[in-house]
CSV table of C-alpha atoms in Angstrom, one decimal:
chain,number,residue,atom,x,y,z
A,1,MET,CA,-0.1,-0.1,0.3
A,2,ILE,CA,1.3,3.3,-0.9
A,3,LEU,CA,0.1,6.6,1.0
A,4,THR,CA,-0.5,10.1,-0.8
A,5,VAL,CA,-1.0,13.3,1.2
A,6,THR,CA,-2.9,16.0,-0.6
A,7,LEU,CA,-3.1,18.8,2.4
A,8,ASN,CA,-4.7,21.3,-0.3
A,9,THR,CA,-7.2,18.5,-2.1
A,10,ALA,CA,-9.3,20.3,-5.1
A,11,LEU,CA,-11.9,19.3,-7.7
A,12,ASP,CA,-10.3,19.5,-10.8
A,13,ILE,CA,-12.5,21.6,-13.5
A,14,THR,CA,-11.2,21.5,-17.2
A,15,TYR,CA,-13.2,23.5,-19.5
A,16,ARG,CA,-11.8,23.2,-23.7
A,17,VAL,CA,-12.6,26.1,-25.8
A,18,ARG,CA,-12.0,26.4,-29.1
A,19,GLU,CA,-9.5,30.0,-28.9
A,20,LEU,CA,-9.1,31.6,-25.7
A,21,ARG,CA,-9.2,35.5,-26.1
A,22,PRO,CA,-8.6,37.5,-23.1
A,23,HIS,CA,-11.5,40.5,-22.4
A,24,GLY,CA,-13.9,37.8,-24.8
A,25,SER,CA,-17.0,35.6,-24.4
A,26,HIS,CA,-16.0,31.9,-24.9
A,27,ARG,CA,-18.3,28.7,-25.7
A,28,VAL,CA,-16.8,25.8,-24.3
A,29,SER,CA,-17.0,22.7,-26.1
A,30,GLU,CA,-16.6,20.3,-23.2
A,31,VAL,CA,-16.3,20.1,-19.4
A,32,THR,CA,-14.9,17.6,-17.4
A,33,GLU,CA,-14.5,17.1,-13.4
A,34,ARG,CA,-12.2,15.3,-11.4
A,35,PRO,CA,-10.7,14.9,-7.9
A,36,GLY,CA,-7.6,17.3,-7.8
A,37,GLY,CA,-4.5,18.1,-6.0
A,38,LYS,CA,-1.2,16.7,-6.6
A,39,GLY,CA,-1.5,13.7,-4.6
A,40,LEU,CA,-4.8,12.7,-5.7
A,41,ASN,CA,-3.5,12.9,-9.1
A,42,VAL,CA,-0.8,10.6,-8.3
A,43,ALA,CA,-2.8,8.1,-6.5
A,44,ARG,CA,-5.0,7.9,-9.8
A,45,ILE,CA,-1.7,7.1,-11.8
A,46,LEU,CA,-0.7,4.6,-8.8
A,47,ALA,CA,-3.7,2.6,-9.3
A,48,ALA,CA,-3.9,2.7,-12.8
A,49,LEU,CA,-0.6,1.2,-12.6
A,50,GLY,CA,-1.7,-1.2,-10.4
A,51,HIS,CA,-0.8,-0.5,-7.1
A,52,GLU,CA,-3.1,0.3,-3.8
A,53,VAL,CA,-3.4,3.6,-2.5
A,54,THR,CA,-4.6,5.3,0.5
A,55,VAL,CA,-5.3,8.8,0.3
A,56,THR,CA,-5.4,11.6,2.9
A,57,GLY,CA,-5.2,15.4,3.4
A,58,PHE,CA,-8.3,17.3,3.9
A,59,THR,CA,-11.9,18.0,2.4
A,60,GLY,CA,-14.8,20.1,3.5
A,61,GLY,CA,-18.5,21.9,2.1
A,62,ALA,CA,-20.1,21.0,-0.7
A,63,THR,CA,-16.9,20.6,-3.0
A,64,GLY,CA,-15.3,18.1,-0.7
A,65,ARG,CA,-18.3,15.9,-0.9
A,66,VAL,CA,-18.2,15.8,-4.9
A,67,VAL,CA,-14.2,14.8,-4.7
A,68,GLN,CA,-15.4,11.4,-2.2
A,69,GLU,CA,-18.0,10.6,-4.1
A,70,GLN,CA,-15.5,10.6,-7.6
A,71,LEU,CA,-12.9,9.0,-5.5
A,72,THR,CA,-15.4,6.1,-4.4
A,73,ASP,CA,-15.6,5.2,-8.4
A,74,THR,CA,-11.8,4.9,-8.4
A,75,PRO,CA,-10.5,1.4,-8.4
A,76,GLY,CA,-7.5,1.0,-6.2
A,77,VAL,CA,-7.7,4.0,-4.0
A,78,LEU,CA,-8.8,4.0,-0.5
A,79,ASP,CA,-10.4,7.2,0.8
A,80,ALA,CA,-8.9,8.4,4.1
A,81,LEU,CA,-9.2,12.3,3.9
A,82,VAL,CA,-10.2,14.3,6.9
A,83,PRO,CA,-12.8,16.7,7.7
A,84,VAL,CA,-12.5,19.7,8.3
A,85,SER,CA,-15.5,23.0,8.4
A,86,GLY,CA,-13.9,25.0,5.5
A,87,ALA,CA,-14.8,24.1,1.5
A,88,THR,CA,-12.5,22.1,-0.9
A,89,ARG,CA,-11.2,24.3,-3.0
A,90,ARG,CA,-11.6,24.5,-7.2
A,91,THR,CA,-9.0,24.5,-10.0
A,92,ILE,CA,-9.9,25.6,-13.5
A,93,ALA,CA,-7.6,24.6,-16.0
A,94,VAL,CA,-9.0,26.4,-19.6
A,95,VAL,CA,-7.8,24.4,-22.6
A,96,ASP,CA,-7.2,26.5,-26.0
A,97,GLU,CA,-7.9,24.1,-28.4
A,98,LEU,CA,-6.3,26.3,-31.5
A,99,THR,CA,-2.7,26.4,-29.6
A,100,GLY,CA,-2.9,23.6,-26.8
A,101,ASP,CA,-2.2,26.0,-24.3
A,102,THR,CA,-3.5,25.7,-21.0
A,103,THR,CA,-4.6,28.4,-18.7
A,104,GLN,CA,-4.8,27.2,-15.0
A,105,LEU,CA,-6.6,29.2,-12.0
A,106,ASN,CA,-6.1,27.9,-8.9
A,107,GLU,CA,-8.4,29.0,-5.7
A,108,PRO,CA,-6.6,29.0,-2.1
A,109,GLY,CA,-8.6,26.1,-0.4
A,110,PRO,CA,-10.1,26.2,3.0
A,111,THR,CA,-8.6,27.6,6.1
A,112,VAL,CA,-7.4,24.8,8.6
A,113,THR,CA,-8.2,25.4,12.3
A,114,SER,CA,-5.4,23.9,14.9
A,115,ALA,CA,-7.7,21.4,16.1
A,116,GLU,CA,-8.2,20.4,12.5
A,117,TRP,CA,-4.1,20.4,12.0
A,118,SER,CA,-3.9,18.4,15.2
A,119,ALA,CA,-6.8,15.6,13.9
A,120,PHE,CA,-4.8,15.3,10.4
A,121,GLN,CA,-1.5,14.5,12.2
A,122,GLU,CA,-3.2,12.0,14.1
A,123,ALA,CA,-5.1,10.5,11.5
A,124,TYR,CA,-1.7,10.4,9.7
A,125,ALA,CA,0.3,8.6,11.9
A,126,GLY,CA,-2.1,5.7,12.5
A,127,LEU,CA,-2.0,5.2,8.2
A,128,LEU,CA,2.0,5.1,8.2
A,129,GLY,CA,1.6,1.2,9.8
A,130,GLY,CA,2.3,-1.2,6.8
A,131,VAL,CA,2.3,1.2,4.3
A,132,SER,CA,5.3,0.7,1.8
A,133,ALA,CA,6.0,4.7,1.0
A,134,VAL,CA,4.5,7.9,1.1
A,135,ALA,CA,4.5,10.7,-1.0
A,136,LEU,CA,3.7,14.8,0.2
A,137,CYS,CA,2.1,16.2,-2.6
A,138,GLY,CA,1.6,20.1,-3.0
A,139,SER,CA,0.5,23.4,-1.8
A,140,LEU,CA,-0.4,24.0,1.8
A,141,PRO,CA,-4.2,25.6,2.5
A,142,PRO,CA,-4.2,28.7,5.0
A,143,GLY,CA,-3.8,27.6,8.6
A,144,VAL,CA,-1.4,25.1,8.0
A,145,PRO,CA,2.1,25.8,9.3
A,146,VAL,CA,4.7,26.4,6.6
A,147,GLY,CA,6.7,23.6,8.0
A,148,ALA,CA,3.9,21.0,8.2
A,149,TYR,CA,5.9,18.7,5.7
A,150,ALA,CA,9.0,19.1,7.3
A,151,GLY,CA,6.8,17.7,10.8
A,152,LEU,CA,5.4,15.0,8.3
A,153,ILE,CA,8.5,13.4,7.2
A,154,ARG,CA,10.2,13.1,10.6
A,155,THR,CA,6.9,11.2,11.7
A,156,ALA,CA,7.3,8.7,8.5
A,157,ARG,CA,11.1,8.7,9.4
A,158,THR,CA,10.3,7.8,12.7
A,159,ALA,CA,7.9,4.7,11.4
A,160,GLY,CA,10.4,3.7,8.8
A,161,VAL,CA,8.5,5.0,6.1
A,162,PRO,CA,10.2,6.3,3.2
A,163,VAL,CA,8.7,9.9,2.0
A,164,LEU,CA,9.0,11.2,-1.3
A,165,LEU,CA,8.1,15.3,-1.1
A,166,ASP,CA,6.8,17.2,-4.4
A,167,THR,CA,6.2,21.1,-3.0
A,168,SER,CA,7.7,24.3,-3.3
A,169,GLY,CA,8.9,27.7,-1.7
A,170,GLU,CA,9.5,27.8,1.8
A,171,PRO,CA,7.6,24.2,2.3
A,172,LEU,CA,10.4,22.5,0.3
A,173,ARG,CA,12.9,24.5,1.8
A,174,ARG,CA,12.2,23.1,5.7
A,175,GLY,CA,11.2,19.7,4.1
A,176,VAL,CA,14.4,19.1,2.5
A,177,ALA,CA,16.5,20.1,6.0
A,178,ALA,CA,13.8,17.2,7.2
A,179,ARG,CA,15.9,14.7,5.3
A,180,PRO,CA,13.2,13.3,2.9
A,181,ASP,CA,14.0,9.7,0.6
A,182,LEU,CA,13.6,11.8,-2.0
A,183,VAL,CA,12.2,15.4,-3.7
A,184,LYS,CA,10.6,16.4,-7.0
A,185,PRO,CA,11.1,20.0,-7.7
A,186,ASN,CA,10.8,21.5,-11.2
A,187,ALA,CA,14.0,23.6,-12.3
A,188,GLU,CA,12.3,26.7,-11.0
A,189,GLU,CA,11.2,25.3,-7.7
A,190,LEU,CA,14.9,23.7,-7.4
A,191,ALA,CA,16.6,27.2,-8.5
A,192,GLU,CA,14.4,29.4,-5.6
A,193,LEU,CA,15.8,26.4,-3.2
A,194,THR,CA,19.3,26.7,-3.9
A,195,GLY,CA,20.0,29.7,-5.6
A,196,SER,CA,21.5,28.3,-8.8
A,197,HIS,CA,20.2,27.8,-12.5
A,198,ASP,CA,22.6,25.0,-13.2
A,199,PRO,CA,20.4,21.8,-12.9
A,200,LEU,CA,23.2,19.3,-12.3
A,201,ARG,CA,24.8,21.6,-9.5
A,202,ALA,CA,21.4,22.4,-8.2
A,203,THR,CA,20.2,19.0,-7.8
A,204,GLN,CA,23.7,18.3,-5.9
A,205,ASP,CA,22.9,21.2,-3.7
A,206,ALA,CA,19.7,19.7,-2.6
A,207,ARG,CA,21.1,16.4,-1.5
A,208,ARG,CA,23.9,18.5,0.5
A,209,ARG,CA,20.8,20.7,2.3
A,210,GLY,CA,19.4,16.9,3.2
A,211,ALA,CA,17.5,15.1,0.5
A,212,ARG,CA,18.7,11.9,0.2
A,213,ALA,CA,18.0,11.8,-3.7
A,214,VAL,CA,16.6,14.4,-6.2
A,215,VAL,CA,14.6,14.1,-8.9
A,216,ALA,CA,14.4,17.4,-11.2
A,217,SER,CA,12.2,18.1,-13.7
A,218,LEU,CA,13.1,20.3,-16.8
A,219,GLY,CA,10.1,20.5,-18.7
A,220,THR,CA,10.5,19.5,-22.3
A,221,ARG,CA,14.1,18.3,-21.7
A,222,GLY,CA,13.4,15.7,-19.2
A,223,LEU,CA,14.0,14.6,-15.8
A,224,LEU,CA,17.9,14.7,-14.1
A,225,ALA,CA,18.2,12.8,-11.0
A,226,ALA,CA,21.1,12.9,-8.3
A,227,ALA,CA,20.9,10.0,-5.7
A,228,PRO,CA,23.8,8.0,-3.9
A,229,GLU,CA,23.7,5.6,-6.7
A,230,GLY,CA,24.8,8.1,-9.3
A,231,THR,CA,23.2,10.8,-11.5
A,232,TRP,CA,21.2,10.2,-14.6
A,233,HIS,CA,19.5,12.4,-17.3
A,234,ALA,CA,16.1,11.0,-19.0
A,235,THR,CA,14.7,12.4,-22.2
A,236,PRO,CA,11.4,12.0,-23.9
A,237,PRO,CA,12.1,10.6,-27.7
A,238,ALA,CA,10.0,13.6,-28.8
A,239,ARG,CA,7.9,16.4,-27.6
A,240,VAL,CA,4.4,16.1,-27.5
A,241,HIS,CA,1.8,18.4,-27.7
A,242,GLY,CA,-1.6,18.5,-25.3
A,243,ASN,CA,-2.8,19.5,-21.6
A,244,PRO,CA,0.2,19.5,-19.6
A,245,THR,CA,-1.7,19.7,-16.1
A,246,GLY,CA,-0.7,17.3,-14.0
A,247,ALA,CA,1.9,16.3,-16.3
A,248,GLY,CA,4.6,16.4,-12.9
A,249,ASP,CA,2.1,14.3,-11.0
A,250,SER,CA,2.6,11.5,-13.3
A,251,ALA,CA,6.0,11.5,-13.0
A,252,VAL,CA,5.9,11.7,-9.5
A,253,ALA,CA,4.2,8.2,-9.5
A,254,GLY,CA,6.5,7.0,-12.0
A,255,LEU,CA,9.3,7.4,-9.8
A,256,LEU,CA,7.0,6.2,-6.8
A,257,SER,CA,6.0,2.9,-8.4
A,258,GLY,CA,9.4,2.4,-9.9
A,259,TRP,CA,10.8,3.3,-6.2
A,260,VAL,CA,8.6,0.5,-4.6
A,261,GLU,CA,8.9,-1.9,-7.0
A,262,ARG,CA,12.5,-1.6,-6.4
A,263,LEU,CA,13.5,-0.8,-10.3
A,264,PRO,CA,16.9,0.5,-11.4
A,265,TRP,CA,17.4,4.1,-11.3
A,266,PRO,CA,17.1,4.3,-15.2
A,267,ASP,CA,13.8,2.2,-15.4
A,268,ARG,CA,12.2,4.4,-12.8
A,269,LEU,CA,13.1,7.7,-15.1
A,270,ALA,CA,12.0,6.3,-18.1
A,271,ARG,CA,8.4,5.1,-16.4
A,272,ALA,CA,8.1,8.7,-15.0
A,273,VAL,CA,9.0,10.6,-18.5
A,274,ALA,CA,6.5,8.2,-20.2
A,275,LEU,CA,4.0,8.7,-18.3
A,276,SER,CA,4.6,12.5,-17.9
A,277,ALA,CA,4.5,12.8,-21.5
A,278,ALA,CA,1.4,10.1,-22.0
A,279,THR,CA,-0.5,12.7,-19.4
A,280,VAL,CA,0.0,15.8,-21.8
A,281,LEU,CA,-1.8,13.5,-24.4
A,282,ALA,CA,-4.9,12.7,-21.7
A,283,PRO,CA,-7.9,14.9,-21.8
A,284,VAL,CA,-7.3,16.0,-17.8
A,285,ALA,CA,-4.9,15.8,-14.9
A,286,GLY,CA,-4.7,12.1,-13.2
A,287,GLU,CA,-4.9,10.5,-16.4
A,288,PHE,CA,-2.7,9.1,-19.5
A,289,ASP,CA,-2.8,7.9,-22.7
A,290,ARG,CA,-1.9,4.0,-22.1
A,291,ALA,CA,-1.1,3.3,-25.5
A,292,ALA,CA,1.3,6.5,-25.8
A,293,TYR,CA,2.9,5.3,-22.4
A,294,GLU,CA,3.5,1.8,-23.7
A,295,GLU,CA,5.0,3.2,-26.9
A,296,LEU,CA,7.1,6.1,-25.5
A,297,VAL,CA,8.9,4.1,-22.6
A,298,GLY,CA,10.9,2.1,-24.4
A,299,ARG,CA,12.3,4.7,-26.3
A,300,VAL,CA,13.1,7.3,-23.1
A,301,ALA,CA,16.8,8.0,-23.1
A,302,VAL,CA,18.6,7.8,-20.5
A,303,THR,CA,22.2,9.0,-19.6
A,304,GLY,CA,24.7,8.9,-16.8
A,305,ASP,CA,27.1,8.0,-14.3
A,306,ALA,CA,26.0,4.8,-11.8
A,307,SER,CA,28.8,5.6,-9.3
A,308,ALA,CA,28.4,7.8,-6.2
A,309,ALA,CA,26.9,11.4,-7.1
């Protein structure tokens, strides 16, 4: 069982329009709704890969009920979300069919009280027994301490559960200092953390700050990994066009599934890159084009050095 944590869950709403024009009125050709937030996207991809997943985080209000109702229709995903008095946020993605670009609007999320945060920490500690890994994903809702992920990492480490961290800003900086097993920032988040715009130097710096391994997302240039076992760069065979929302979450799912399956690093990275590209080709986050994934995974180029990084 894998545990994913999404403290700022969401209902992801995707609109498709022929052409997005500022200040204009638009006719929407298609609307889709899915449970969202990074950890829920990761969980759905993991379940599609055949893993059993428990999801936790906060849920509240009418939007939260919709999220939970839709989770019940996802085979392999167990709902362990913790209720709050505020309403779960919505995120709006507007896909421009003419250009393929996506415009994202993210609500802040409910304000979490100190009592609700304490209840979550107790529930989280109880869920760690028997899980093979935990992924801590996404932004923090208002009211949750900025060092929340650092505390959750320490709790998992005490329980002997390996941790993947995927967040940004100050929560990432504090989380890295708590020594997670793996962090997966994008290039911009990594530069903000380390002050370096050289990806290889920045990944090594992030390891010195506490992360055991770092996988940096370089967008169309793939993934760069620095781990005790070595360094690798995985690049997709071709650039794909579509909706990039959730592509990074699919990369996390690829890394996490490869981790618990004990795949070699090059195979983990190839899976993560192929899943990310196949998600761009899918209509909404938390899904991937399976045929594209199966075709791409064997064509991802992985180069690197298997000596100590």
